[in-house]
mmCIF file of C-alpha atoms in Angstrom:
data_model
loop_
_atom_site.group_PDB
_atom_site.id
_atom_site.type_symbol
_atom_site.label_atom_id
_atom_site.label_comp_id
_atom_site.label_asym_id
_atom_site.label_seq_id
_atom_site.Cartn_x
_atom_site.Cartn_y
_atom_site.Cartn_z
ATOM 1 C CA VAL T 1 37.948 -2.516 52.963
ATOM 2 C CA ALA T 2 39.151 0.818 54.291
ATOM 3 C CA ARG T 3 38.489 -0.296 57.864
ATOM 4 C CA LEU T 4 40.288 -3.610 57.317
ATOM 5 C CA GLU T 5 43.253 -1.783 55.812
ATOM 6 C CA GLU T 6 43.317 0.354 58.950
ATOM 7 C CA VAL T 7 43.157 -2.771 61.142
ATOM 8 C CA ILE T 8 46.183 -4.235 59.394
ATOM 9 C CA ARG T 9 48.262 -1.078 59.518
ATOM 10 C CA ARG T 10 47.426 -0.457 63.189
ATOM 11 C CA GLN T 11 47.905 -4.130 64.110
ATOM 12 C CA GLU T 12 44.491 -4.307 65.741
ATOM 13 C CA LEU T 13 42.939 -7.725 66.313
ATOM 14 C CA VAL T 14 40.188 -8.795 63.909
ATOM 15 C CA GLY T 15 37.820 -11.691 64.550
ATOM 16 C CA VAL T 16 36.374 -13.605 61.588
ATOM 17 C CA TRP T 17 32.998 -15.222 62.312
ATOM 18 C CA GLY T 18 32.081 -17.989 59.880
ATOM 19 C CA ASP T 19 29.674 -20.854 59.455
ATOM 20 C CA PHE T 20 30.020 -24.632 59.634
ATOM 21 C CA ASP T 21 29.013 -25.726 56.129
ATOM 22 C CA ALA T 22 31.369 -25.959 53.134
ATOM 23 C CA ASP T 23 30.548 -22.429 51.964
ATOM 24 C CA GLY T 24 31.139 -21.124 55.475
ATOM 25 C CA VAL T 25 34.464 -22.869 56.052
ATOM 26 C CA THR T 26 35.836 -21.922 52.626
ATOM 27 C CA SER T 27 34.779 -18.307 53.291
ATOM 28 C CA THR T 28 36.500 -18.347 56.672
ATOM 29 C CA ALA T 29 39.646 -19.976 55.284
ATOM 30 C CA LEU T 30 39.811 -17.436 52.459
ATOM 31 C CA LEU T 31 39.481 -14.398 54.721
ATOM 32 C CA MET T 32 41.890 -15.732 57.332
ATOM 33 C CA GLU T 33 44.451 -16.443 54.629
ATOM 34 C CA SER T 34 44.103 -12.956 53.138
ATOM 35 C CA LEU T 35 44.306 -11.170 56.467
ATOM 36 C CA ARG T 36 47.296 -13.132 57.720
ATOM 37 C CA GLU T 37 49.201 -12.814 54.444
ATOM 38 C CA LEU T 38 48.729 -9.053 54.629
ATOM 39 C CA GLY T 39 50.095 -9.022 58.169
ATOM 40 C CA ALA T 40 46.880 -8.765 60.177
ATOM 41 C CA GLN T 41 46.397 -10.104 63.675
ATOM 42 C CA ALA T 42 43.378 -12.346 63.099
ATOM 43 C CA GLU T 43 41.532 -15.249 64.648
ATOM 44 C CA PHE T 44 38.335 -17.001 63.676
ATOM 45 C CA TYR T 45 35.295 -18.595 65.244
ATOM 46 C CA ILE T 46 32.785 -21.030 63.790
ATOM 47 C CA PRO T 47 29.698 -21.812 65.894
ATOM 48 C CA ASP T 48 28.934 -25.351 66.933
ATOM 49 C CA ARG T 49 26.054 -26.745 64.886
ATOM 50 C CA ALA T 50 24.558 -28.834 67.709
ATOM 51 C CA SER T 51 24.670 -26.302 70.538
ATOM 52 C CA GLU T 52 24.543 -22.948 68.704
ATOM 53 C CA SER T 53 23.328 -23.427 65.108
ATOM 54 C CA HIS T 54 23.851 -20.659 62.522
ATOM 55 C CA GLY T 55 24.443 -17.005 63.274
ATOM 56 C CA ILE T 56 26.257 -14.806 65.783
ATOM 57 C CA HIS T 57 25.757 -15.803 69.416
ATOM 58 C CA ILE T 58 26.418 -13.294 72.148
ATOM 59 C CA PRO T 59 28.089 -15.663 74.700
ATOM 60 C CA SER T 60 30.675 -16.764 72.116
ATOM 61 C CA LEU T 61 30.962 -13.206 70.828
ATOM 62 C CA GLN T 62 31.728 -12.050 74.367
ATOM 63 C CA ARG T 63 34.706 -14.416 74.466
ATOM 64 C CA LEU T 64 36.071 -12.955 71.245
ATOM 65 C CA ILE T 65 35.609 -9.416 72.522
ATOM 66 C CA SER T 66 37.335 -10.305 75.796
ATOM 67 C CA ARG T 67 40.391 -11.319 73.755
ATOM 68 C CA GLY T 68 40.558 -7.803 72.361
ATOM 69 C CA ILE T 69 39.067 -7.821 68.864
ATOM 70 C CA ARG T 70 38.472 -4.355 67.443
ATOM 71 C CA VAL T 71 36.658 -5.525 64.303
ATOM 72 C CA LEU T 72 34.265 -8.418 63.791
ATOM 73 C CA LEU T 73 34.185 -9.624 60.166
ATOM 74 C CA THR T 74 31.462 -12.124 59.307
ATOM 75 C CA CYS T 75 31.315 -14.428 56.299
ATOM 76 C CA ASP T 76 28.353 -16.466 55.078
ATOM 77 C CA THR T 77 26.372 -15.166 58.057
ATOM 78 C CA GLY T 78 25.204 -12.023 59.829
ATOM 79 C CA SER T 79 22.419 -10.600 57.650
ATOM 80 C CA THR T 80 19.762 -11.193 60.320
ATOM 81 C CA ASP T 81 21.882 -10.894 63.484
ATOM 82 C CA SER T 82 21.003 -7.331 64.431
ATOM 83 C CA THR T 83 20.860 -7.992 68.190
ATOM 84 C CA ALA T 84 24.364 -9.466 68.379
ATOM 85 C CA ILE T 85 25.744 -6.778 66.071
ATOM 86 C CA SER T 86 24.217 -4.051 68.225
ATOM 87 C CA TYR T 87 25.821 -5.684 71.270
ATOM 88 C CA ALA T 88 29.238 -5.685 69.574
ATOM 89 C CA ARG T 89 28.873 -2.031 68.634
ATOM 90 C CA GLY T 90 28.017 -1.252 72.235
ATOM 91 C CA GLN T 91 31.317 -2.830 73.233
ATOM 92 C CA GLY T 92 33.236 -0.582 70.836
ATOM 93 C CA VAL T 93 33.686 -3.217 68.120
ATOM 94 C CA ASP T 94 33.188 -2.348 64.459
ATOM 95 C CA VAL T 95 31.202 -5.004 62.584
ATOM 96 C CA ILE T 96 31.575 -5.781 58.883
ATOM 97 C CA VAL T 97 28.986 -8.230 57.578
ATOM 98 C CA THR T 98 29.671 -10.216 54.416
ATOM 99 C CA ASP T 99 26.897 -12.664 53.602
ATOM 100 C CA HIS T 100 24.584 -13.826 50.811
ATOM 101 C CA HIS T 101 21.447 -14.872 52.701
ATOM 102 C CA ASP T 102 18.220 -12.886 52.361
ATOM 103 C CA PRO T 103 18.399 -9.809 54.583
ATOM 104 C CA THR T 104 15.557 -8.552 56.763
ATOM 105 C CA PRO T 105 13.726 -5.346 55.729
ATOM 106 C CA LEU T 106 15.899 -3.424 58.185
ATOM 107 C CA PRO T 107 19.593 -4.114 57.493
ATOM 108 C CA PRO T 108 21.857 -5.019 60.430
ATOM 109 C CA PRO T 109 23.394 -2.003 62.215
ATOM 110 C CA ALA T 110 26.892 -2.825 60.968
ATOM 111 C CA LEU T 111 29.671 -0.499 59.870
ATOM 112 C CA ALA T 112 29.372 -2.183 56.455
ATOM 113 C CA PHE T 113 26.841 -4.643 55.082
ATOM 114 C CA VAL T 114 28.058 -6.492 51.970
ATOM 115 C CA ASN T 115 25.468 -8.782 50.423
ATOM 116 C CA PRO T 116 24.824 -9.533 46.721
ATOM 117 C CA LYS T 117 21.086 -9.711 47.437
ATOM 118 C CA LEU T 118 21.249 -5.908 47.634
ATOM 119 C CA LEU T 119 22.346 -5.760 43.982
ATOM 120 C CA PRO T 120 19.887 -5.343 41.094
ATOM 121 C CA GLU T 121 18.218 -8.607 40.136
ATOM 122 C CA LEU T 122 20.119 -8.968 36.850
ATOM 123 C CA HIS T 123 23.531 -7.985 38.251
ATOM 124 C CA PRO T 124 26.212 -10.517 37.171
ATOM 125 C CA LEU T 125 27.360 -11.062 40.779
ATOM 126 C CA ARG T 126 23.956 -11.422 42.412
ATOM 127 C CA GLU T 127 24.302 -15.216 42.774
ATOM 128 C CA LEU T 128 27.555 -15.120 44.737
ATOM 129 C CA SER T 129 27.587 -17.414 47.758
ATOM 130 C CA GLY T 130 29.381 -16.558 50.991
ATOM 131 C CA VAL T 131 32.808 -17.513 49.663
ATOM 132 C CA GLY T 132 32.221 -15.490 46.506
ATOM 133 C CA VAL T 133 31.489 -12.382 48.557
ATOM 134 C CA ALA T 134 34.568 -13.053 50.687
ATOM 135 C CA TYR T 135 36.636 -13.383 47.514
ATOM 136 C CA LYS T 136 35.507 -10.019 46.137
ATOM 137 C CA LEU T 137 36.413 -8.418 49.473
ATOM 138 C CA SER T 138 39.790 -10.157 49.470
ATOM 139 C CA GLU T 139 40.437 -9.056 45.888
ATOM 140 C CA GLU T 140 39.888 -5.422 46.806
ATOM 141 C CA LEU T 141 41.939 -5.705 50.002
ATOM 142 C CA TYR T 142 44.948 -7.165 48.187
ATOM 143 C CA GLY T 143 44.643 -4.308 45.708
ATOM 144 C CA ARG T 144 44.972 -1.797 48.546
ATOM 145 C CA PHE T 145 48.349 -3.366 49.367
ATOM 146 C CA ASN T 146 49.521 -3.352 45.745
ATOM 147 C CA GLN T 147 49.076 -7.113 45.326
ATOM 148 C CA PRO T 148 46.127 -7.138 42.891
ATOM 149 C CA ASP T 149 46.802 -10.630 41.508
ATOM 150 C CA GLN T 150 47.259 -12.360 44.860
ATOM 151 C CA ALA T 151 43.574 -13.165 45.372
ATOM 152 C CA GLN T 152 43.565 -15.437 42.330
ATOM 153 C CA GLN T 153 45.263 -18.151 44.384
ATOM 154 C CA GLN T 154 41.998 -18.413 46.350
ATOM 155 C CA LEU T 155 39.762 -19.270 43.407
ATOM 156 C CA ASP T 156 40.039 -22.957 44.339
ATOM 157 C CA LEU T 157 38.122 -22.162 47.538
ATOM 158 C CA VAL T 158 35.590 -20.103 45.583
ATOM 159 C CA ALA T 159 34.759 -23.030 43.295
ATOM 160 C CA ILE T 160 34.284 -25.397 46.226
ATOM 161 C CA GLY T 161 32.053 -23.065 48.233
ATOM 162 C CA GLN T 162 29.931 -21.911 45.324
ATOM 163 C CA ILE T 163 29.254 -25.446 44.095
ATOM 164 C CA ALA T 164 28.734 -26.828 47.604
ATOM 165 C CA ASP T 165 26.088 -24.168 48.258
ATOM 166 C CA VAL T 166 24.227 -25.126 45.062
ATOM 167 C CA SER T 167 24.544 -21.602 43.707
ATOM 168 C CA VAL T 168 23.038 -20.598 40.403
ATOM 169 C CA LEU T 169 26.047 -20.658 38.098
ATOM 170 C CA LYS T 170 25.562 -17.898 35.560
ATOM 171 C CA GLN T 171 27.349 -14.779 34.358
ATOM 172 C CA ASP T 172 30.340 -13.716 36.469
ATOM 173 C CA VAL T 173 29.670 -16.353 39.126
ATOM 174 C CA ARG T 174 29.969 -19.106 36.533
ATOM 175 C CA TYR T 175 33.195 -17.542 35.285
ATOM 176 C CA LEU T 176 34.693 -17.494 38.790
ATOM 177 C CA VAL T 177 33.821 -21.182 39.236
ATOM 178 C CA GLN T 178 35.378 -22.032 35.862
ATOM 179 C CA ARG T 179 38.586 -20.300 36.923
ATOM 180 C CA GLY T 180 38.353 -22.018 40.299
ATOM 181 C CA LEU T 181 38.228 -25.465 38.717
ATOM 182 C CA ILE T 182 41.427 -24.642 36.837
ATOM 183 C CA ALA T 183 42.974 -23.409 40.096
ATOM 184 C CA ILE T 184 42.089 -26.675 41.886
ATOM 185 C CA ARG T 185 43.861 -28.704 39.198
ATOM 186 C CA GLY T 186 47.102 -26.933 40.039
ATOM 187 C CA THR T 187 46.493 -26.081 43.704
ATOM 188 C CA GLU T 188 49.402 -25.970 46.112
ATOM 189 C CA ARG T 189 46.984 -26.070 49.052
ATOM 190 C CA ILE T 190 48.276 -29.202 50.793
ATOM 191 C CA GLY T 191 45.080 -29.813 52.766
ATOM 192 C CA LEU T 192 42.986 -29.741 49.604
ATOM 193 C CA ARG T 193 45.401 -32.078 47.849
ATOM 194 C CA ALA T 194 45.168 -34.476 50.807
ATOM 195 C CA LEU T 195 41.369 -34.280 50.669
ATOM 196 C CA MET T 196 41.411 -35.154 46.971
ATOM 197 C CA GLU T 197 43.727 -38.055 47.644
ATOM 198 C CA VAL T 198 41.413 -39.493 50.314
ATOM 199 C CA ALA T 199 38.405 -38.983 48.034
ATOM 200 C CA GLU T 200 40.270 -40.630 45.144
ATOM 201 C CA VAL T 201 39.861 -37.549 42.959
ATOM 202 C CA ASP T 202 42.521 -36.848 40.330
ATOM 203 C CA PRO T 203 43.371 -33.133 40.704
ATOM 204 C CA LEU T 204 44.109 -32.810 36.993
ATOM 205 C CA GLY T 205 40.630 -33.978 36.060
ATOM 206 C CA VAL T 206 38.546 -32.380 38.798
ATOM 207 C CA THR T 207 35.075 -31.226 37.765
ATOM 208 C CA GLU T 208 32.065 -29.650 39.484
ATOM 209 C CA GLN T 209 30.737 -33.190 39.967
ATOM 210 C CA HIS T 210 33.785 -34.159 42.040
ATOM 211 C CA ILE T 211 33.255 -31.090 44.217
ATOM 212 C CA GLY T 212 29.519 -31.676 44.628
ATOM 213 C CA PHE T 213 29.700 -35.371 45.413
ATOM 214 C CA ALA T 214 33.190 -36.082 46.799
ATOM 215 C CA LEU T 215 34.918 -33.013 48.245
ATOM 216 C CA ALA T 216 32.158 -30.735 49.576
ATOM 217 C CA PRO T 217 30.297 -33.536 51.431
ATOM 218 C CA ARG T 218 33.464 -34.347 53.355
ATOM 219 C CA LEU T 219 33.863 -30.719 54.401
ATOM 220 C CA ASN T 220 30.172 -30.516 55.314
ATOM 221 C CA ALA T 221 30.479 -33.695 57.402
ATOM 222 C CA LEU T 222 32.929 -32.058 59.800
ATOM 223 C CA GLY T 223 30.396 -29.429 60.794
ATOM 224 C CA ARG T 224 27.725 -32.073 61.319
ATOM 225 C CA LEU T 225 29.812 -34.494 63.376
ATOM 226 C CA THR T 226 32.000 -32.147 65.417
ATOM 227 C CA GLU T 227 33.419 -28.610 65.262
ATOM 228 C CA ALA T 228 34.133 -27.329 61.760
ATOM 229 C CA THR T 229 37.278 -25.564 62.937
ATOM 230 C CA ALA T 230 39.369 -28.438 61.594
ATOM 231 C CA ALA T 231 38.083 -27.781 58.069
ATOM 232 C CA VAL T 232 39.444 -24.228 58.126
ATOM 233 C CA GLU T 233 42.756 -25.494 59.469
ATOM 234 C CA LEU T 234 42.862 -28.157 56.740
ATOM 235 C CA LEU T 235 42.364 -25.565 53.992
ATOM 236 C CA THR T 236 44.885 -23.061 55.327
ATOM 237 C CA THR T 237 47.673 -25.172 56.820
ATOM 238 C CA ARG T 238 51.172 -25.201 55.375
ATOM 239 C CA ASP T 239 52.263 -28.082 57.610
ATOM 240 C CA VAL T 240 52.146 -31.504 55.937
#
């Protein structure tokens, strides 16, 4: 968080590296929204499922670095990408990994490695998915800029990503999803409202079943049929 605060205040360019499933695109949308609202210069990249698959790929990473990123922030990915992270460090780029997948015995050589799998087994946040980890980072970052309540507007994304990733819903994770369902019912996110309209889901009555069987599959489909970039744009746009 301290490094991201520095990025924002110095107006350095940060690159967000996501993933193409529903958890990955909600994570990416959440972080991009937070960074941009706080005045950061930020852009994102989601790998192509057919040609790249999951993870950080050096050729695509090289293109981001050539555009001048000073920090690479991952979401829902990065725990096992030590080679690519070492490459980025060699190019003078700080890497912050936020992820929830099982790490390797040797953690990636990142500036920061944020993963709930590193928490004690009974910790109430251990079952966070990628978007849940991104949310906790966002929450702390908004706090640094004296906007501690601002992250709550992103709980709609948290509910979608957590349910889509078939997370174990217990303790604090369950609570975040409960709050997220309430947030969806009153969301002002025009892309999400359009998605619910197409899926014939009444926002006022949305449940975890609607997310699991109507909304998340449509977001997942984008990453399977073409580039998932459009899903991030859908969830962050303010243009009807």
